[in-house]
Amino acid sequence: MKKPSSTLINEPTTKPNPDEPVVYLNGEYLALSQAHISVLDRGFTFGDGVYEVIPAYSKNLFRLQHHLQRLDASLTAVKIKNPLSAKQWQQSIEQLIDINAYNDQSIYLQVTRGVAPRDHRFPHQKNPTVFMMTSPQEKPAAEISITGISAITLNDNRWKNCHIKTISLLANVLLRQEALDKGAEEAILLSDGYATEGAASNLFIVQNDCLITPPKSPLLLPGITRDLIVEIAQQQKFCLKEQTISETDLLNAQEIWVTSSTKEIAPVTKLNDKIISNGKPGPHWHKMMQAYQSYKHKLRTH
Ligand code: PDD
């Protein structure tokens, strides 16, 4: 059996099969059903690892360098040596996208501290596990641009290092599920009376026609979508402030958006039991969404 190596990049040998995606595991491209890891992988026993979710439009990667920089920052924060160079990451991700059939893909990648007997201490042998898979990048449902989505506020009970994109997502999973169980699409999290982000998204509000998003801090993930929206707002001379959002600001906002690589920019039109922005995506959302779609269009056709 071939010994997996996290630094080896093999030429993909598996033919595309729309029924079975090809995944990447420790330098090998394998049919999903052929990819196996040990039950002693620390990702499994401790949630000891980090991840990224990167969209590709018409097989062109969306803000790859930003994602790789954030991955590197997460790995540094959890003291796992980055197993691949930026160039190796790019090559292996691009190969994976090429092999898989869909034009628009969502690439999930994760790096764990590897396989070792269960012990909280870091293992002596440092052999991180690198896994990547892709799935179709679904367009946000068309009705969202007509009706928006609903959200509820929940107490942010996560740890204090939310800037690290860790695979230990149990708190986020529970918060998002609580929102879903209460008939809402997303939970907007409150930390000491301030809204920080969603369970799986960043947060923007519009107040006095000015776009506001909380500044980067350990209370929230530095979202790649968030950064692009900030960039567009600066280019297009929107009024923009990176400042804290109190619960009162949130409840009285003209518009509320939650953003992520998968949701793009979702307008929140109902928060708890309150209708926001007359129950429809607001004018600022329409303007930003147009600019965001035109960024995506350029990426597709570049
Ligand atoms: N999550 N904040 C949290 C807690 C998130 O989980 C995410 C995205 C974001 C937005 O980050 P970005 O714009 O880089 O996607 C903010 C991904 C999509 C996920 O876990 O599937």
Tab-separated table of C-alpha atoms and ligand atoms in Angstrom:
chain	number	residue	atom	x	y	z
A	1	MET	CA	0.000	0.000	0.000
A	2	LYS	CA	1.288	3.437	-0.875
A	3	LYS	CA	2.447	5.347	2.172
A	4	PRO	CA	0.572	8.646	2.276
A	5	SER	CA	2.725	11.719	2.415
A	6	SER	CA	1.287	15.149	3.007
A	7	THR	CA	3.884	16.856	0.822
A	8	LEU	CA	3.752	14.564	-2.178
A	9	ILE	CA	1.540	15.747	-4.990
A	10	ASN	CA	0.698	12.868	-7.323
A	11	GLU	CA	-0.686	13.393	-10.750
A	12	PRO	CA	-4.378	12.566	-10.536
A	13	THR	CA	-5.126	9.182	-12.075
A	14	THR	CA	-8.817	8.873	-11.300
A	15	LYS	CA	-11.256	9.670	-14.132
A	16	PRO	CA	-14.139	12.074	-13.430
A	17	ASN	CA	-17.306	10.355	-12.370
A	18	PRO	CA	-20.210	12.657	-11.569
A	19	ASP	CA	-21.634	10.012	-9.217
A	20	GLU	CA	-18.522	9.794	-7.125
A	21	PRO	CA	-16.431	12.866	-6.427
A	22	VAL	CA	-12.662	12.645	-6.373
A	23	VAL	CA	-11.070	13.846	-3.159
A	24	TYR	CA	-7.502	14.601	-2.120
A	25	LEU	CA	-5.936	12.860	0.849
A	26	ASN	CA	-2.295	13.333	1.819
A	27	GLY	CA	-1.036	13.874	-1.716
A	28	GLU	CA	-3.277	11.343	-3.449
A	29	TYR	CA	-6.376	11.843	-5.568
A	30	LEU	CA	-8.907	9.138	-4.754
A	31	ALA	CA	-12.542	8.308	-5.321
A	32	LEU	CA	-14.429	9.405	-2.202
A	33	SER	CA	-15.204	5.805	-1.210
A	34	GLN	CA	-11.482	4.946	-1.359
A	35	ALA	CA	-10.344	7.735	0.962
A	36	HIS	CA	-9.807	6.536	4.540
A	37	ILE	CA	-8.184	7.967	7.631
A	38	SER	CA	-7.340	6.381	10.949
A	39	VAL	CA	-9.818	6.584	13.812
A	40	LEU	CA	-6.856	7.905	15.808
A	41	ASP	CA	-6.607	10.996	13.638
A	42	ARG	CA	-6.614	13.933	16.047
A	43	GLY	CA	-9.190	15.630	13.875
A	44	PHE	CA	-11.540	12.794	14.868
A	45	THR	CA	-10.572	12.414	18.535
A	46	PHE	CA	-9.983	16.087	19.446
A	47	GLY	CA	-11.333	18.231	16.594
A	48	ASP	CA	-7.657	19.216	16.419
A	49	GLY	CA	-7.351	20.931	13.068
A	50	VAL	CA	-8.314	23.866	10.879
A	51	TYR	CA	-10.163	24.273	7.593
A	52	GLU	CA	-11.131	26.518	4.703
A	53	VAL	CA	-14.111	26.707	2.355
A	54	ILE	CA	-13.192	28.223	-1.012
A	55	PRO	CA	-15.640	28.793	-3.860
A	56	ALA	CA	-14.625	28.371	-7.499
A	57	TYR	CA	-16.708	29.983	-10.235
A	58	SER	CA	-16.343	28.486	-13.721
A	59	LYS	CA	-13.439	26.602	-12.095
A	60	ASN	CA	-11.684	29.887	-11.160
A	61	LEU	CA	-10.801	30.096	-7.478
A	62	PHE	CA	-12.359	32.955	-5.557
A	63	ARG	CA	-9.737	34.940	-3.600
A	64	LEU	CA	-7.398	31.973	-3.256
A	65	GLN	CA	-4.483	33.942	-1.815
A	66	HIS	CA	-6.748	35.422	0.886
A	67	HIS	CA	-7.946	31.927	1.814
A	68	LEU	CA	-4.400	30.563	1.896
A	69	GLN	CA	-3.263	33.439	4.104
A	70	ARG	CA	-6.102	32.801	6.532
A	71	LEU	CA	-5.299	29.074	6.497
A	72	ASP	CA	-1.690	29.873	7.309
A	73	ALA	CA	-2.791	32.169	10.159
A	74	SER	CA	-5.081	29.434	11.567
A	75	LEU	CA	-2.300	26.827	11.339
A	76	THR	CA	0.167	29.149	13.064
A	77	ALA	CA	-2.372	29.895	15.800
A	78	VAL	CA	-2.840	26.182	16.565
A	79	LYS	CA	0.876	25.387	16.125
A	80	ILE	CA	0.583	23.047	13.146
A	81	LYS	CA	3.314	23.578	10.554
A	82	ASN	CA	1.789	24.354	7.178
A	83	PRO	CA	2.375	21.085	5.291
A	84	LEU	CA	2.285	22.668	1.817
A	85	SER	CA	3.687	25.814	0.248
A	86	ALA	CA	1.223	28.325	-1.255
A	87	LYS	CA	2.230	27.048	-4.705
A	88	GLN	CA	1.628	23.423	-3.716
A	89	TRP	CA	-1.759	24.320	-2.258
A	90	GLN	CA	-2.698	26.116	-5.446
A	91	GLN	CA	-1.561	23.229	-7.676
A	92	SER	CA	-3.340	20.585	-5.659
A	93	ILE	CA	-6.571	22.558	-5.339
A	94	GLU	CA	-6.585	23.402	-9.053
A	95	GLN	CA	-6.005	19.745	-9.938
A	96	LEU	CA	-8.883	18.716	-7.736
A	97	ILE	CA	-11.169	21.274	-9.376
A	98	ASP	CA	-10.112	20.099	-12.821
A	99	ILE	CA	-10.853	16.449	-12.078
A	100	ASN	CA	-14.289	17.104	-10.652
A	101	ALA	CA	-17.081	17.814	-13.087
A	102	TYR	CA	-18.927	20.884	-11.822
A	103	ASN	CA	-18.072	24.354	-13.083
A	104	ASP	CA	-18.961	26.028	-9.816
A	105	GLN	CA	-17.450	24.197	-6.871
A	106	SER	CA	-17.082	24.699	-3.174
A	107	ILE	CA	-13.711	23.376	-2.041
A	108	TYR	CA	-13.507	22.168	1.532
A	109	LEU	CA	-10.018	21.570	2.866
A	110	GLN	CA	-8.833	20.632	6.295
A	111	VAL	CA	-5.510	20.043	7.993
A	112	THR	CA	-5.392	18.110	11.247
A	113	ARG	CA	-2.523	17.417	13.632
A	114	GLY	CA	-2.438	13.864	12.232
A	115	VAL	CA	-2.651	10.361	13.631
A	116	ALA	CA	-1.350	9.598	17.144
A	117	PRO	CA	-2.373	7.663	20.261
A	118	ARG	CA	-4.965	9.721	22.104
A	119	ASP	CA	-3.134	12.154	24.378
A	120	HIS	CA	-3.794	15.856	24.839
A	121	ARG	CA	-0.082	16.586	24.409
A	122	PHE	CA	1.071	17.250	20.868
A	123	PRO	CA	2.532	14.072	19.299
A	124	HIS	CA	6.316	13.936	18.786
A	125	GLN	CA	5.947	12.887	15.173
A	126	LYS	CA	4.503	15.725	13.175
A	127	ASN	CA	2.576	14.346	10.235
A	128	PRO	CA	-0.504	16.456	9.572
A	129	THR	CA	-3.404	14.972	7.654
A	130	VAL	CA	-4.448	16.985	4.612
A	131	PHE	CA	-7.884	16.347	3.164
A	132	MET	CA	-9.748	18.195	0.424
A	133	MET	CA	-13.064	17.611	-1.291
A	134	THR	CA	-15.322	19.609	-3.529
A	135	SER	CA	-19.076	19.799	-3.905
A	136	PRO	CA	-21.248	21.827	-6.274
A	137	GLN	CA	-21.321	25.486	-5.264
A	138	GLU	CA	-25.065	26.051	-5.144
A	139	LYS	CA	-26.419	29.457	-6.124
A	140	PRO	CA	-28.240	31.084	-3.214
A	141	ALA	CA	-31.980	30.412	-3.725
A	142	ALA	CA	-33.593	32.982	-6.014
A	143	GLU	CA	-36.367	33.791	-3.539
A	144	ILE	CA	-33.802	35.111	-1.057
A	145	SER	CA	-33.452	38.216	-3.230
A	146	ILE	CA	-37.234	38.713	-2.917
A	147	THR	CA	-38.037	37.666	0.630
A	148	GLY	CA	-34.675	37.613	2.423
A	149	ILE	CA	-34.039	35.200	5.301
A	150	SER	CA	-34.936	35.154	8.976
A	151	ALA	CA	-32.495	35.088	11.865
A	152	ILE	CA	-32.618	34.972	15.642
A	153	THR	CA	-30.214	36.345	18.202
A	154	LEU	CA	-28.476	33.869	20.483
A	155	ASN	CA	-25.894	34.189	23.201
A	156	ASP	CA	-22.412	33.563	21.811
A	157	ASN	CA	-21.194	30.702	23.985
A	158	ARG	CA	-18.167	29.777	21.865
A	159	TRP	CA	-14.546	29.878	22.966
A	160	LYS	CA	-12.528	33.110	22.834
A	161	ASN	CA	-10.512	32.345	19.688
A	162	CYS	CA	-13.200	32.669	17.053
A	163	HIS	CA	-10.696	34.198	14.609
A	164	ILE	CA	-9.194	30.698	14.154
A	165	LYS	CA	-11.011	28.670	11.516
A	166	THR	CA	-10.968	25.487	13.547
A	167	ILE	CA	-12.786	22.276	12.686
A	168	SER	CA	-13.965	22.174	16.355
A	169	LEU	CA	-17.362	23.579	15.410
A	170	LEU	CA	-19.655	21.983	17.968
A	171	ALA	CA	-20.761	25.298	19.476
A	172	ASN	CA	-21.445	26.739	16.001
A	173	VAL	CA	-23.330	23.584	15.029
A	174	LEU	CA	-25.542	23.780	18.135
A	175	LEU	CA	-26.222	27.494	17.634
A	176	ARG	CA	-27.115	27.115	13.959
A	177	GLN	CA	-29.320	24.107	14.719
A	178	GLU	CA	-31.108	26.060	17.457
A	179	ALA	CA	-31.863	28.765	14.888
A	180	LEU	CA	-33.137	26.167	12.399
A	181	ASP	CA	-35.256	24.469	15.080
A	182	LYS	CA	-36.834	27.844	15.823
A	183	GLY	CA	-37.697	28.350	12.152
A	184	ALA	CA	-34.848	30.767	11.382
A	185	GLU	CA	-32.039	30.364	8.873
A	186	GLU	CA	-29.168	31.796	10.905
A	187	ALA	CA	-28.254	32.735	14.476
A	188	ILE	CA	-26.740	36.178	15.025
A	189	LEU	CA	-24.502	35.923	18.059
A	190	LEU	CA	-24.432	38.345	20.972
A	191	SER	CA	-21.320	38.629	23.065
A	192	ASP	CA	-21.686	40.884	26.151
A	193	GLY	CA	-24.500	42.813	24.461
A	194	TYR	CA	-22.709	43.217	21.113
A	195	ALA	CA	-23.519	41.402	17.884
A	196	THR	CA	-20.352	39.803	16.535
A	197	GLU	CA	-21.192	37.473	13.641
A	198	GLY	CA	-23.490	34.625	12.634
A	199	ALA	CA	-23.075	30.964	13.601
A	200	ALA	CA	-21.558	30.431	10.134
A	201	SER	CA	-21.364	33.936	8.660
A	202	ASN	CA	-20.223	37.517	9.223
A	203	LEU	CA	-22.527	40.401	9.998
A	204	PHE	CA	-23.248	43.785	8.404
A	205	ILE	CA	-25.938	46.289	9.251
A	206	VAL	CA	-27.042	49.518	7.593
A	207	GLN	CA	-27.672	52.385	9.987
A	208	ASN	CA	-28.333	55.959	8.810
A	209	ASP	CA	-27.471	54.763	5.285
A	210	CYS	CA	-24.023	53.722	6.471
A	211	LEU	CA	-22.718	50.158	6.289
A	212	ILE	CA	-21.362	48.857	9.599
A	213	THR	CA	-19.499	45.647	10.371
A	214	PRO	CA	-17.717	44.738	13.604
A	215	PRO	CA	-13.929	45.178	13.513
A	216	LYS	CA	-11.778	42.056	13.303
A	217	SER	CA	-11.012	40.594	16.709
A	218	PRO	CA	-10.856	37.161	18.380
A	219	LEU	CA	-14.653	37.407	18.694
A	220	LEU	CA	-15.207	36.661	15.025
A	221	LEU	CA	-13.837	34.914	11.970
A	222	PRO	CA	-12.121	37.278	9.510
A	223	GLY	CA	-14.394	36.329	6.616
A	224	ILE	CA	-13.107	36.468	3.052
A	225	THR	CA	-16.560	37.571	1.858
A	226	ARG	CA	-16.592	40.260	4.560
A	227	ASP	CA	-13.258	41.590	3.317
A	228	LEU	CA	-14.459	41.734	-0.273
A	229	ILE	CA	-17.584	43.649	0.774
A	230	VAL	CA	-15.419	46.111	2.723
A	231	GLU	CA	-13.184	46.474	-0.351
A	232	ILE	CA	-16.158	47.079	-2.672
A	233	ALA	CA	-17.676	49.570	-0.221
A	234	GLN	CA	-14.381	51.502	-0.127
A	235	GLN	CA	-13.990	51.449	-3.924
A	236	GLN	CA	-17.570	52.565	-4.502
A	237	LYS	CA	-17.409	55.195	-1.768
A	238	PHE	CA	-20.213	53.727	0.312
A	239	CYS	CA	-20.300	55.100	3.827
A	240	LEU	CA	-18.599	52.296	5.778
A	241	LYS	CA	-17.617	51.910	9.423
A	242	GLU	CA	-15.852	49.010	11.087
A	243	GLN	CA	-17.264	49.400	14.570
A	244	THR	CA	-19.033	47.409	17.251
A	245	ILE	CA	-22.759	46.752	16.821
A	246	SER	CA	-24.818	46.799	20.002
A	247	GLU	CA	-27.943	44.699	20.357
A	248	THR	CA	-29.973	47.926	20.089
A	249	ASP	CA	-28.158	48.918	16.872
A	250	LEU	CA	-28.924	45.491	15.479
A	251	LEU	CA	-32.607	45.552	16.393
A	252	ASN	CA	-33.033	49.053	14.941
A	253	ALA	CA	-30.980	48.525	11.794
A	254	GLN	CA	-32.294	49.661	8.406
A	255	GLU	CA	-30.841	46.517	6.849
A	256	ILE	CA	-29.054	43.430	8.170
A	257	TRP	CA	-26.894	41.122	6.048
A	258	VAL	CA	-25.060	37.907	6.871
A	259	THR	CA	-22.211	36.917	4.574
A	260	SER	CA	-20.146	33.857	3.766
A	261	SER	CA	-18.514	32.002	0.894
A	262	THR	CA	-21.575	29.786	0.569
A	263	LYS	CA	-24.380	32.260	1.437
A	264	GLU	CA	-22.726	35.189	-0.385
A	265	ILE	CA	-24.671	38.192	0.978
A	266	ALA	CA	-27.960	37.122	2.543
A	267	PRO	CA	-30.365	39.907	3.519
A	268	VAL	CA	-32.053	39.331	6.882
A	269	THR	CA	-35.639	40.566	6.723
A	270	LYS	CA	-36.884	39.104	9.999
A	271	LEU	CA	-34.952	39.142	13.262
A	272	ASN	CA	-36.552	37.360	16.204
A	273	ASP	CA	-40.153	38.490	15.685
A	274	LYS	CA	-39.289	41.852	14.176
A	275	ILE	CA	-39.633	42.660	10.477
A	276	ILE	CA	-36.515	44.377	9.143
A	277	SER	CA	-36.392	46.623	6.082
A	278	ASN	CA	-40.155	46.219	5.447
A	279	GLY	CA	-39.649	42.489	5.017
A	280	LYS	CA	-37.701	42.910	1.763
A	281	PRO	CA	-34.017	43.119	0.879
A	282	GLY	CA	-33.150	46.814	1.076
A	283	PRO	CA	-31.658	49.214	-1.503
A	284	HIS	CA	-28.141	49.033	-0.045
A	285	TRP	CA	-28.229	45.251	-0.326
A	286	HIS	CA	-29.295	45.470	-3.980
A	287	LYS	CA	-26.430	47.849	-4.739
A	288	MET	CA	-23.829	45.729	-2.961
A	289	MET	CA	-25.182	42.514	-4.453
A	290	GLN	CA	-24.846	43.936	-7.955
A	291	ALA	CA	-21.207	44.857	-7.329
A	292	TYR	CA	-20.557	41.431	-5.789
A	293	GLN	CA	-22.096	39.620	-8.764
A	294	SER	CA	-20.071	41.724	-11.164
A	295	TYR	CA	-16.889	40.742	-9.245
A	296	LYS	CA	-17.895	37.089	-9.675
A	297	HIS	CA	-18.674	37.633	-13.354
A	298	LYS	CA	-15.193	39.090	-13.952
A	299	LEU	CA	-13.654	36.103	-12.205
A	300	ARG	CA	-15.605	33.707	-14.444
A	301	THR	CA	-14.548	35.427	-17.641
A	302	HIS	CA	-11.009	36.586	-16.804
B	1	PDD	N1	-18.138	29.366	7.277
B	1	PDD	N2	-17.981	33.308	10.500
B	1	PDD	C1	-18.120	31.988	10.705
B	1	PDD	C2	-18.286	31.493	12.095
B	1	PDD	C3	-18.125	31.099	9.616
B	1	PDD	O1	-18.247	29.771	9.834
B	1	PDD	C4	-17.998	31.618	8.296
B	1	PDD	C5	-18.008	30.741	7.082
B	1	PDD	C6	-17.848	33.004	8.129
B	1	PDD	C7	-17.678	33.642	6.772
B	1	PDD	O2	-16.389	33.413	6.258
B	1	PDD	P1	-16.123	33.387	4.695
B	1	PDD	O3	-16.669	34.640	4.120
B	1	PDD	O4	-14.641	33.324	4.583
B	1	PDD	O5	-16.815	32.171	4.119
B	1	PDD	C8	-17.846	33.821	9.251
B	1	PDD	C9	-17.982	28.429	6.186
B	1	PDD	C10	-18.600	28.817	4.898
B	1	PDD	C11	-18.359	27.030	6.678
B	1	PDD	O6	-18.038	26.750	7.809
B	1	PDD	O7	-18.915	26.245	5.923
